[in-house]
Amino acid sequence: MNTGEPPLPVAIVAGLHTDARRSAVEEILRTVPGSVALHHDLSGATDRSVRRTVRDATGPLDSGEAPLTNDCACCALRADLVPELLRLAAGGGHRLAVVELWDSVEPQAMAELIAAEGAPLALTGVATAIDPAGVVPYLANADDLAEAGLAAAPTDQRTVADTFARQLEYPTLIAVADDTACDEPADDGDLALLAQLTPGARRVRLGRGALGPALLGGFDVEAAAVRQHPACALLPQDSDEHGVSTLVWRRERPFHPGRLHAALEDLTCAAARSRGRFWLADRPDTLLSWDAAGGALCVESAGPWLAALPDAAWEMVPAERRVAASLDWHPVHGDRRQHLTFTSPGLDRENLLALLDSCLLTDAEYALGPAGWKHLSHAFDDLLDTVA
């Protein structure tokens, strides 16, 4: 219902680094008059409920419990979040509502949930708070969230590393904890790694009062989703600074499925974080996504390449993807190409380049063309759970 009142600005602060996240929220409450923070604590979900608290700079204002839904704490959060925000909006008097997400909750789903509600809510910012000295340890942590006591549902199979990577790469703001608030001071390498992993985000130092105003600037969930889509993701740029490197590997030829499959373990462990898109010779119409962190790799189909679609279907594709494809259009392959990025301290660029290039089709294999490529090994069938 539109009462004519301006919508309530809502900002999200996420992060597995609990102390940094709490520091970020406390700073916002201190520096943005009229702000309140809403937090759902999922750690007590074993007691069949999720505890909700609302506070401002002076302390707690309200508390309550949201019943568990299908034994899923995150489902309870989703069901309770928007009604609580609407209650705050109806009460009036708040300049900003800060949604402090629990440790392993990823910001994208919550941002899209809030944005879909529309008035009287207005999503104005999304930030992830981090301790820069913890970036390498968290990206290297292959533990399941359940093992770390951070699972949001019984079926939660995410790892600490891949959850942390997505928390880093989705928002437009990274709230960086001050050294005085961290267990260990960050060095130049930590900051270089953070900068290379988050090329499209503004990094805001906590303790300077800048985070709150930055979160009022606005947030476009559709643009954010495009930035995450494998076909046009905003990937890191080639860099080498303070012992941290990002290798951007781009090629036009398809991978030999058998040789790439045999090299997966070495490629996955070659960097703290690797991302991108690629194509296989035996699946020339399928855009495949590459997502690796903590020594674990996820390879999935992201739908067809644009070159595999009929012309009439192009109008259904986001304009950003069409523009991205046109910039690299190949006269034969269209938008099909390899585009992988590897970011890590101590990256062995030379050997990584050699290994990646060795997985491409040779001249003789390439000359067989698509008809011949169909007879190559279908090594990824089990991994992709499809029939070639």
Tab-separated table of C-alpha atoms in Angstrom:
chain	number	residue	atom	x	y	z
A	1	MET	CA	0.000	0.000	0.000
A	2	ASN	CA	1.387	3.398	-0.979
A	3	THR	CA	0.684	5.949	1.756
A	4	GLY	CA	2.572	8.734	0.039
A	5	GLU	CA	5.410	8.434	2.538
A	6	PRO	CA	8.928	7.991	1.126
A	7	PRO	CA	10.123	4.380	1.185
A	8	LEU	CA	12.311	3.132	4.006
A	9	PRO	CA	15.925	2.828	2.825
A	10	VAL	CA	17.265	-0.680	3.503
A	11	ALA	CA	20.916	-1.715	3.416
A	12	ILE	CA	22.436	-5.178	3.795
A	13	VAL	CA	25.676	-5.949	5.617
A	14	ALA	CA	26.956	-9.509	5.194
A	15	GLY	CA	30.114	-11.366	6.086
A	16	LEU	CA	31.605	-14.504	7.578
A	17	HIS	CA	34.038	-12.299	9.506
A	18	THR	CA	31.673	-11.786	12.434
A	19	ASP	CA	33.687	-9.166	14.314
A	20	ALA	CA	34.195	-7.052	11.196
A	21	ARG	CA	30.498	-7.285	10.328
A	22	ARG	CA	29.399	-6.246	13.795
A	23	SER	CA	31.867	-3.356	13.774
A	24	ALA	CA	30.448	-2.211	10.449
A	25	VAL	CA	26.873	-2.257	11.737
A	26	GLU	CA	27.798	-0.448	14.945
A	27	GLU	CA	29.526	2.265	12.924
A	28	ILE	CA	26.447	2.744	10.735
A	29	LEU	CA	24.200	3.055	13.779
A	30	ARG	CA	26.529	5.663	15.283
A	31	THR	CA	26.978	7.759	12.149
A	32	VAL	CA	23.543	7.613	10.489
A	33	PRO	CA	20.978	9.248	12.802
A	34	GLY	CA	17.675	7.392	12.897
A	35	SER	CA	19.141	4.089	11.723
A	36	VAL	CA	18.143	0.701	13.126
A	37	ALA	CA	19.644	-2.758	12.671
A	38	LEU	CA	17.670	-5.970	12.175
A	39	HIS	CA	19.459	-9.264	12.776
A	40	HIS	CA	18.315	-12.889	12.653
A	41	ASP	CA	20.588	-15.195	14.637
A	42	LEU	CA	20.527	-18.619	12.988
A	43	SER	CA	22.914	-20.259	15.456
A	44	GLY	CA	20.058	-21.391	17.702
A	45	ALA	CA	18.086	-23.112	14.960
A	46	THR	CA	18.543	-26.438	16.724
A	47	ASP	CA	15.999	-25.120	19.231
A	48	ARG	CA	13.437	-24.923	16.409
A	49	SER	CA	13.442	-21.152	16.087
A	50	VAL	CA	15.481	-18.216	14.828
A	51	ARG	CA	16.015	-15.305	17.199
A	52	ARG	CA	15.331	-11.822	15.830
A	53	THR	CA	16.632	-8.578	17.346
A	54	VAL	CA	16.169	-4.923	16.439
A	55	ARG	CA	18.501	-2.310	17.870
A	56	ASP	CA	19.688	1.243	17.387
A	57	ALA	CA	22.748	3.106	18.606
A	58	THR	CA	21.433	3.107	22.186
A	59	GLY	CA	20.823	-0.633	22.407
A	60	PRO	CA	18.061	-3.236	21.831
A	61	LEU	CA	14.611	-2.020	20.803
A	62	ASP	CA	12.768	-5.275	20.195
A	63	SER	CA	13.269	-9.017	20.000
A	64	GLY	CA	11.330	-12.079	19.023
A	65	GLU	CA	11.495	-15.489	17.439
A	66	ALA	CA	10.677	-16.781	13.970
A	67	PRO	CA	9.602	-20.430	13.859
A	68	LEU	CA	11.705	-22.801	11.819
A	69	THR	CA	10.365	-23.622	8.358
A	70	ASN	CA	11.041	-27.131	7.008
A	71	ASP	CA	13.964	-27.458	9.452
A	72	CYS	CA	15.622	-24.640	7.508
A	73	ALA	CA	16.906	-21.609	9.424
A	74	CYS	CA	17.502	-19.662	6.228
A	75	CYS	CA	13.908	-20.345	5.150
A	76	ALA	CA	12.722	-18.889	8.452
A	77	LEU	CA	14.865	-15.827	7.814
A	78	ARG	CA	13.360	-15.354	4.366
A	79	ALA	CA	9.821	-15.697	5.708
A	80	ASP	CA	10.366	-13.243	8.575
A	81	LEU	CA	12.664	-10.609	7.045
A	82	VAL	CA	10.302	-8.651	4.806
A	83	PRO	CA	7.385	-8.562	7.301
A	84	GLU	CA	9.743	-7.142	9.937
A	85	LEU	CA	11.060	-4.523	7.524
A	86	LEU	CA	7.506	-3.574	6.597
A	87	ARG	CA	6.705	-3.198	10.300
A	88	LEU	CA	9.670	-0.860	10.708
A	89	ALA	CA	8.576	1.113	7.649
A	90	ALA	CA	5.033	1.438	8.981
A	91	GLY	CA	6.324	2.676	12.330
A	92	GLY	CA	8.113	5.580	10.653
A	93	GLY	CA	10.935	7.670	12.026
A	94	HIS	CA	13.782	5.569	10.652
A	95	ARG	CA	16.281	6.971	8.182
A	96	LEU	CA	17.860	3.582	7.407
A	97	ALA	CA	17.190	-0.067	8.235
A	98	VAL	CA	20.355	-2.144	8.273
A	99	VAL	CA	19.876	-5.880	7.705
A	100	GLU	CA	22.817	-7.587	9.395
A	101	LEU	CA	22.933	-11.048	7.860
A	102	TRP	CA	24.050	-14.020	9.907
A	103	ASP	CA	27.518	-15.417	9.165
A	104	SER	CA	26.950	-17.770	6.213
A	105	VAL	CA	23.890	-16.078	4.655
A	106	GLU	CA	24.777	-14.792	1.200
A	107	PRO	CA	23.623	-11.290	0.284
A	108	GLN	CA	22.308	-11.933	-3.229
A	109	ALA	CA	19.186	-13.887	-2.268
A	110	MET	CA	18.281	-11.434	0.495
A	111	ALA	CA	18.882	-8.405	-1.745
A	112	GLU	CA	16.592	-9.816	-4.418
A	113	LEU	CA	13.942	-10.658	-1.806
A	114	ILE	CA	13.891	-7.091	-0.452
A	115	ALA	CA	14.022	-5.458	-3.891
A	116	ALA	CA	11.110	-7.588	-5.105
A	117	GLU	CA	8.897	-6.148	-2.352
A	118	GLY	CA	9.237	-2.612	-3.676
A	119	ALA	CA	7.519	0.246	-1.824
A	120	PRO	CA	7.496	0.955	1.052
A	121	LEU	CA	11.036	-0.509	1.027
A	122	ALA	CA	13.968	0.701	-1.074
A	123	LEU	CA	17.180	-1.323	-1.196
A	124	THR	CA	19.930	1.307	-1.194
A	125	GLY	CA	23.145	-0.627	-0.558
A	126	VAL	CA	24.821	-3.998	-0.072
A	127	ALA	CA	28.158	-4.437	1.694
A	128	THR	CA	30.280	-7.301	2.919
A	129	ALA	CA	32.477	-6.621	5.927
A	130	ILE	CA	35.854	-8.337	6.027
A	131	ASP	CA	39.040	-8.611	8.018
A	132	PRO	CA	41.633	-8.398	5.212
A	133	ALA	CA	44.077	-10.649	7.073
A	134	GLY	CA	41.407	-13.365	6.974
A	135	VAL	CA	40.842	-13.406	3.214
A	136	VAL	CA	43.475	-16.054	2.444
A	137	PRO	CA	42.514	-18.387	5.330
A	138	TYR	CA	38.837	-18.243	4.471
A	139	LEU	CA	39.396	-18.781	0.735
A	140	ALA	CA	41.538	-21.792	1.605
A	141	ASN	CA	38.990	-23.288	4.019
A	142	ALA	CA	37.457	-26.319	2.328
A	143	ASP	CA	35.378	-27.319	5.369
A	144	ASP	CA	31.676	-27.787	4.840
A	145	LEU	CA	29.611	-25.132	6.595
A	146	ALA	CA	28.041	-27.912	8.653
A	147	GLU	CA	31.481	-28.890	9.979
A	148	ALA	CA	32.093	-25.272	10.950
A	149	GLY	CA	28.682	-24.939	12.635
A	150	LEU	CA	27.560	-22.447	9.998
A	151	ALA	CA	25.048	-24.410	7.914
A	152	ALA	CA	21.741	-22.628	7.364
A	153	ALA	CA	19.783	-25.791	6.546
A	154	PRO	CA	20.182	-29.562	6.896
A	155	THR	CA	20.767	-29.797	3.147
A	156	ASP	CA	23.353	-26.980	3.101
A	157	GLN	CA	26.351	-28.426	1.243
A	158	ARG	CA	28.310	-25.206	0.751
A	159	THR	CA	31.876	-24.823	1.953
A	160	VAL	CA	33.378	-21.934	3.899
A	161	ALA	CA	35.537	-20.984	0.905
A	162	ASP	CA	32.854	-20.813	-1.775
A	163	THR	CA	30.436	-19.010	0.556
A	164	PHE	CA	33.062	-16.416	1.426
A	165	ALA	CA	33.932	-15.940	-2.255
A	166	ARG	CA	30.318	-15.196	-3.172
A	167	GLN	CA	29.968	-12.807	-0.247
A	168	LEU	CA	32.985	-10.920	-1.566
A	169	GLU	CA	31.994	-10.795	-5.216
A	170	TYR	CA	28.336	-9.766	-5.094
A	171	PRO	CA	28.226	-6.361	-3.331
A	172	THR	CA	29.330	-2.977	-4.592
A	173	LEU	CA	30.833	-2.077	-1.215
A	174	ILE	CA	33.483	-3.880	0.813
A	175	ALA	CA	33.764	-2.687	4.407
A	176	VAL	CA	37.378	-3.241	5.441
A	177	ALA	CA	38.021	-3.556	9.176
A	178	ASP	CA	40.617	-1.262	10.679
A	179	ASP	CA	43.833	-2.943	11.844
A	180	THR	CA	43.090	-1.964	15.436
A	181	ALA	CA	39.922	-4.075	15.339
A	182	CYS	CA	41.592	-7.166	13.828
A	183	ASP	CA	43.407	-10.043	15.486
A	184	GLU	CA	46.299	-9.599	13.033
A	185	PRO	CA	47.189	-6.520	10.974
A	186	ALA	CA	46.777	-6.856	7.225
A	187	ASP	CA	49.862	-6.600	5.053
A	188	ASP	CA	50.215	-5.290	1.504
A	189	GLY	CA	49.644	-8.767	0.100
A	190	ASP	CA	46.316	-9.137	1.916
A	191	LEU	CA	45.099	-5.804	0.563
A	192	ALA	CA	46.335	-6.625	-2.966
A	193	LEU	CA	44.440	-9.919	-2.913
A	194	LEU	CA	41.271	-8.177	-1.769
A	195	ALA	CA	41.595	-5.537	-4.494
A	196	GLN	CA	42.150	-8.121	-7.227
A	197	LEU	CA	39.192	-10.251	-6.147
A	198	THR	CA	36.737	-7.323	-6.010
A	199	PRO	CA	37.425	-5.189	-9.103
A	200	GLY	CA	33.955	-3.674	-9.289
A	201	ALA	CA	33.514	-2.818	-5.624
A	202	ARG	CA	34.355	0.285	-3.634
A	203	ARG	CA	36.432	-0.509	-0.565
A	204	VAL	CA	35.540	1.552	2.521
A	205	ARG	CA	37.715	1.581	5.624
A	206	LEU	CA	35.788	1.214	8.862
A	207	GLY	CA	36.364	3.783	11.563
A	208	ARG	CA	36.056	6.787	9.261
A	209	GLY	CA	32.273	7.176	9.155
A	210	ALA	CA	32.015	6.672	5.398
A	211	LEU	CA	30.164	3.352	5.248
A	212	GLY	CA	26.713	4.577	6.328
A	213	PRO	CA	26.433	7.355	3.725
A	214	ALA	CA	27.810	5.010	1.052
A	215	LEU	CA	25.012	2.524	1.758
A	216	LEU	CA	22.381	5.166	0.973
A	217	GLY	CA	23.523	5.592	-2.627
A	218	GLY	CA	21.302	2.955	-4.245
A	219	PHE	CA	21.687	-0.647	-5.420
A	220	ASP	CA	20.553	-2.243	-8.691
A	221	VAL	CA	19.788	-5.935	-8.159
A	222	GLU	CA	19.365	-6.611	-11.875
A	223	ALA	CA	22.787	-5.163	-12.670
A	224	ALA	CA	24.259	-7.139	-9.780
A	225	ALA	CA	22.771	-10.366	-11.131
A	226	VAL	CA	24.259	-9.643	-14.552
A	227	ARG	CA	27.673	-9.126	-12.946
A	228	GLN	CA	27.405	-12.610	-11.454
A	229	HIS	CA	26.226	-14.432	-14.586
A	230	PRO	CA	29.043	-16.527	-16.080
A	231	ALA	CA	28.372	-15.171	-19.586
A	232	CYS	CA	29.175	-11.582	-18.669
A	233	ALA	CA	30.565	-11.680	-15.134
A	234	LEU	CA	32.830	-8.862	-14.038
A	235	LEU	CA	36.024	-10.891	-13.639
A	236	PRO	CA	39.365	-9.791	-12.178
A	237	GLN	CA	41.931	-8.135	-14.431
A	238	ASP	CA	45.495	-9.328	-15.030
A	239	SER	CA	47.647	-8.116	-12.141
A	240	ASP	CA	50.826	-8.810	-10.196
A	241	GLU	CA	51.365	-6.834	-7.015
A	242	HIS	CA	52.915	-7.499	-3.591
A	243	GLY	CA	53.309	-11.201	-4.339
A	244	VAL	CA	49.672	-11.624	-5.393
A	245	SER	CA	48.835	-12.351	-9.033
A	246	THR	CA	45.800	-12.633	-11.205
A	247	LEU	CA	46.202	-14.516	-14.461
A	248	VAL	CA	43.555	-13.841	-17.109
A	249	TRP	CA	43.535	-16.663	-19.651
A	250	ARG	CA	41.572	-16.148	-22.859
A	251	ARG	CA	41.599	-18.478	-25.862
A	252	GLU	CA	39.282	-19.192	-28.772
A	253	ARG	CA	39.770	-22.921	-29.285
A	254	PRO	CA	37.662	-25.416	-27.336
A	255	PHE	CA	39.043	-27.678	-24.645
A	256	HIS	CA	39.690	-31.349	-25.263
A	257	PRO	CA	37.290	-32.841	-22.703
A	258	GLY	CA	39.564	-35.708	-21.720
A	259	ARG	CA	42.708	-33.659	-21.191
A	260	LEU	CA	40.874	-30.926	-19.287
A	261	HIS	CA	39.182	-33.464	-17.041
A	262	ALA	CA	42.537	-35.068	-16.243
A	263	ALA	CA	43.952	-31.644	-15.302
A	264	LEU	CA	41.050	-30.509	-13.088
A	265	GLU	CA	42.697	-31.257	-9.764
A	266	ASP	CA	45.897	-29.398	-10.640
A	267	LEU	CA	43.968	-26.439	-12.056
A	268	THR	CA	41.644	-26.252	-9.070
A	269	CYS	CA	44.542	-26.182	-6.604
A	270	ALA	CA	46.614	-23.729	-8.657
A	271	ALA	CA	44.999	-20.631	-7.119
A	272	ALA	CA	43.121	-19.479	-4.051
A	273	ARG	CA	40.254	-18.396	-6.312
A	274	SER	CA	39.456	-19.074	-9.961
A	275	ARG	CA	36.371	-18.172	-11.981
A	276	GLY	CA	35.125	-17.847	-15.521
A	277	ARG	CA	33.477	-19.499	-18.484
A	278	PHE	CA	34.665	-22.111	-20.954
A	279	TRP	CA	33.597	-24.470	-23.711
A	280	LEU	CA	34.258	-28.104	-24.508
A	281	ALA	CA	34.691	-29.502	-27.995
A	282	ASP	CA	32.078	-32.225	-27.448
A	283	ARG	CA	29.558	-29.663	-26.092
A	284	PRO	CA	29.981	-26.737	-28.468
A	285	ASP	CA	26.579	-25.208	-27.715
A	286	THR	CA	26.873	-25.200	-23.908
A	287	LEU	CA	28.346	-22.307	-21.931
A	288	LEU	CA	30.035	-23.822	-18.896
A	289	SER	CA	30.863	-21.942	-15.704
A	290	TRP	CA	34.036	-22.456	-13.666
A	291	ASP	CA	33.915	-21.626	-9.950
A	292	ALA	CA	36.703	-22.774	-7.631
A	293	ALA	CA	37.769	-21.877	-4.085
A	294	GLY	CA	39.318	-23.786	-1.224
A	295	GLY	CA	40.535	-26.548	-3.517
A	296	ALA	CA	36.981	-27.405	-4.625
A	297	LEU	CA	35.615	-26.837	-8.118
A	298	CYS	CA	32.045	-26.399	-9.326
A	299	VAL	CA	31.452	-26.803	-13.068
A	300	GLU	CA	27.912	-26.193	-14.282
A	301	SER	CA	25.993	-25.499	-17.447
A	302	ALA	CA	24.981	-21.848	-17.713
A	303	GLY	CA	22.762	-22.387	-20.731
A	304	PRO	CA	23.587	-21.991	-24.416
A	305	TRP	CA	26.108	-19.670	-26.002
A	306	LEU	CA	24.423	-16.862	-27.926
A	307	ALA	CA	25.855	-18.263	-31.148
A	308	ALA	CA	23.833	-21.432	-30.522
A	309	LEU	CA	20.522	-19.541	-30.251
A	310	PRO	CA	18.183	-18.693	-33.120
A	311	ASP	CA	18.115	-14.988	-33.951
A	312	ALA	CA	14.570	-14.650	-32.610
A	313	ALA	CA	15.723	-15.684	-29.123
A	314	TRP	CA	18.260	-12.910	-28.814
A	315	GLU	CA	15.637	-10.375	-27.746
A	316	MET	CA	15.074	-12.459	-24.608
A	317	VAL	CA	18.730	-12.123	-23.602
A	318	PRO	CA	19.780	-9.187	-21.377
A	319	ALA	CA	21.308	-6.329	-23.342
A	320	GLU	CA	24.458	-6.470	-21.200
A	321	ARG	CA	25.115	-10.011	-22.353
A	322	ARG	CA	24.593	-9.131	-26.011
A	323	VAL	CA	27.032	-6.238	-25.691
A	324	ALA	CA	29.613	-8.411	-23.927
A	325	ALA	CA	29.318	-11.050	-26.639
A	326	SER	CA	29.677	-8.534	-29.455
A	327	LEU	CA	32.986	-7.283	-28.063
A	328	ASP	CA	34.575	-10.717	-28.507
A	329	TRP	CA	32.585	-12.106	-31.417
A	330	HIS	CA	34.515	-14.658	-33.485
A	331	PRO	CA	33.595	-15.104	-37.163
A	332	VAL	CA	33.331	-18.888	-36.725
A	333	HIS	CA	32.745	-19.546	-33.030
A	334	GLY	CA	30.653	-16.482	-32.189
A	335	ASP	CA	30.794	-15.780	-28.441
A	336	ARG	CA	32.274	-19.189	-27.604
A	337	ARG	CA	35.630	-18.736	-25.893
A	338	GLN	CA	37.706	-19.600	-22.877
A	339	HIS	CA	37.839	-16.854	-20.252
A	340	LEU	CA	39.228	-18.014	-16.919
A	341	THR	CA	40.877	-16.007	-14.156
A	342	PHE	CA	43.161	-17.327	-11.417
A	343	THR	CA	44.000	-15.181	-8.371
A	344	SER	CA	46.399	-16.176	-5.616
A	345	PRO	CA	49.482	-15.300	-3.632
A	346	GLY	CA	52.510	-17.003	-5.159
A	347	LEU	CA	50.737	-17.940	-8.383
A	348	ASP	CA	52.886	-20.034	-10.741
A	349	ARG	CA	51.848	-18.233	-13.888
A	350	GLU	CA	54.208	-19.984	-16.295
A	351	ASN	CA	53.235	-23.539	-15.379
A	352	LEU	CA	49.555	-22.614	-15.142
A	353	LEU	CA	49.603	-21.141	-18.642
A	354	ALA	CA	51.327	-24.237	-19.997
A	355	LEU	CA	48.826	-26.564	-18.323
A	356	LEU	CA	45.806	-24.643	-19.592
A	357	ASP	CA	47.145	-24.462	-23.148
A	358	SER	CA	47.897	-28.191	-23.127
A	359	CYS	CA	44.194	-28.881	-22.555
A	360	LEU	CA	43.109	-27.167	-25.778
A	361	LEU	CA	42.560	-29.043	-29.030
A	362	THR	CA	45.710	-29.588	-31.052
A	363	ASP	CA	45.878	-28.356	-34.655
A	364	ALA	CA	45.006	-31.824	-35.919
A	365	GLU	CA	42.068	-32.183	-33.500
A	366	TYR	CA	40.802	-28.704	-34.288
A	367	ALA	CA	40.864	-29.465	-37.993
A	368	LEU	CA	38.312	-32.275	-37.470
A	369	GLY	CA	35.622	-29.640	-36.898
A	370	PRO	CA	32.415	-30.012	-34.850
A	371	ALA	CA	31.454	-33.264	-36.559
A	372	GLY	CA	34.720	-34.861	-35.524
A	373	TRP	CA	34.714	-33.377	-32.044
A	374	LYS	CA	31.561	-35.340	-31.226
A	375	HIS	CA	33.687	-38.486	-31.188
A	376	LEU	CA	36.092	-37.211	-28.532
A	377	SER	CA	35.823	-38.565	-25.000
A	378	HIS	CA	32.784	-37.344	-23.068
A	379	ALA	CA	34.713	-37.038	-19.818
A	380	PHE	CA	32.398	-34.434	-18.283
A	381	ASP	CA	29.160	-36.417	-18.626
A	382	ASP	CA	29.140	-37.583	-15.006
A	383	LEU	CA	30.189	-34.219	-13.645
A	384	LEU	CA	27.493	-32.351	-15.554
A	385	ASP	CA	24.913	-35.121	-15.139
A	386	THR	CA	23.797	-34.883	-18.744
A	387	VAL	CA	23.942	-37.042	-21.824
A	388	ALA	CA	26.243	-35.812	-24.563
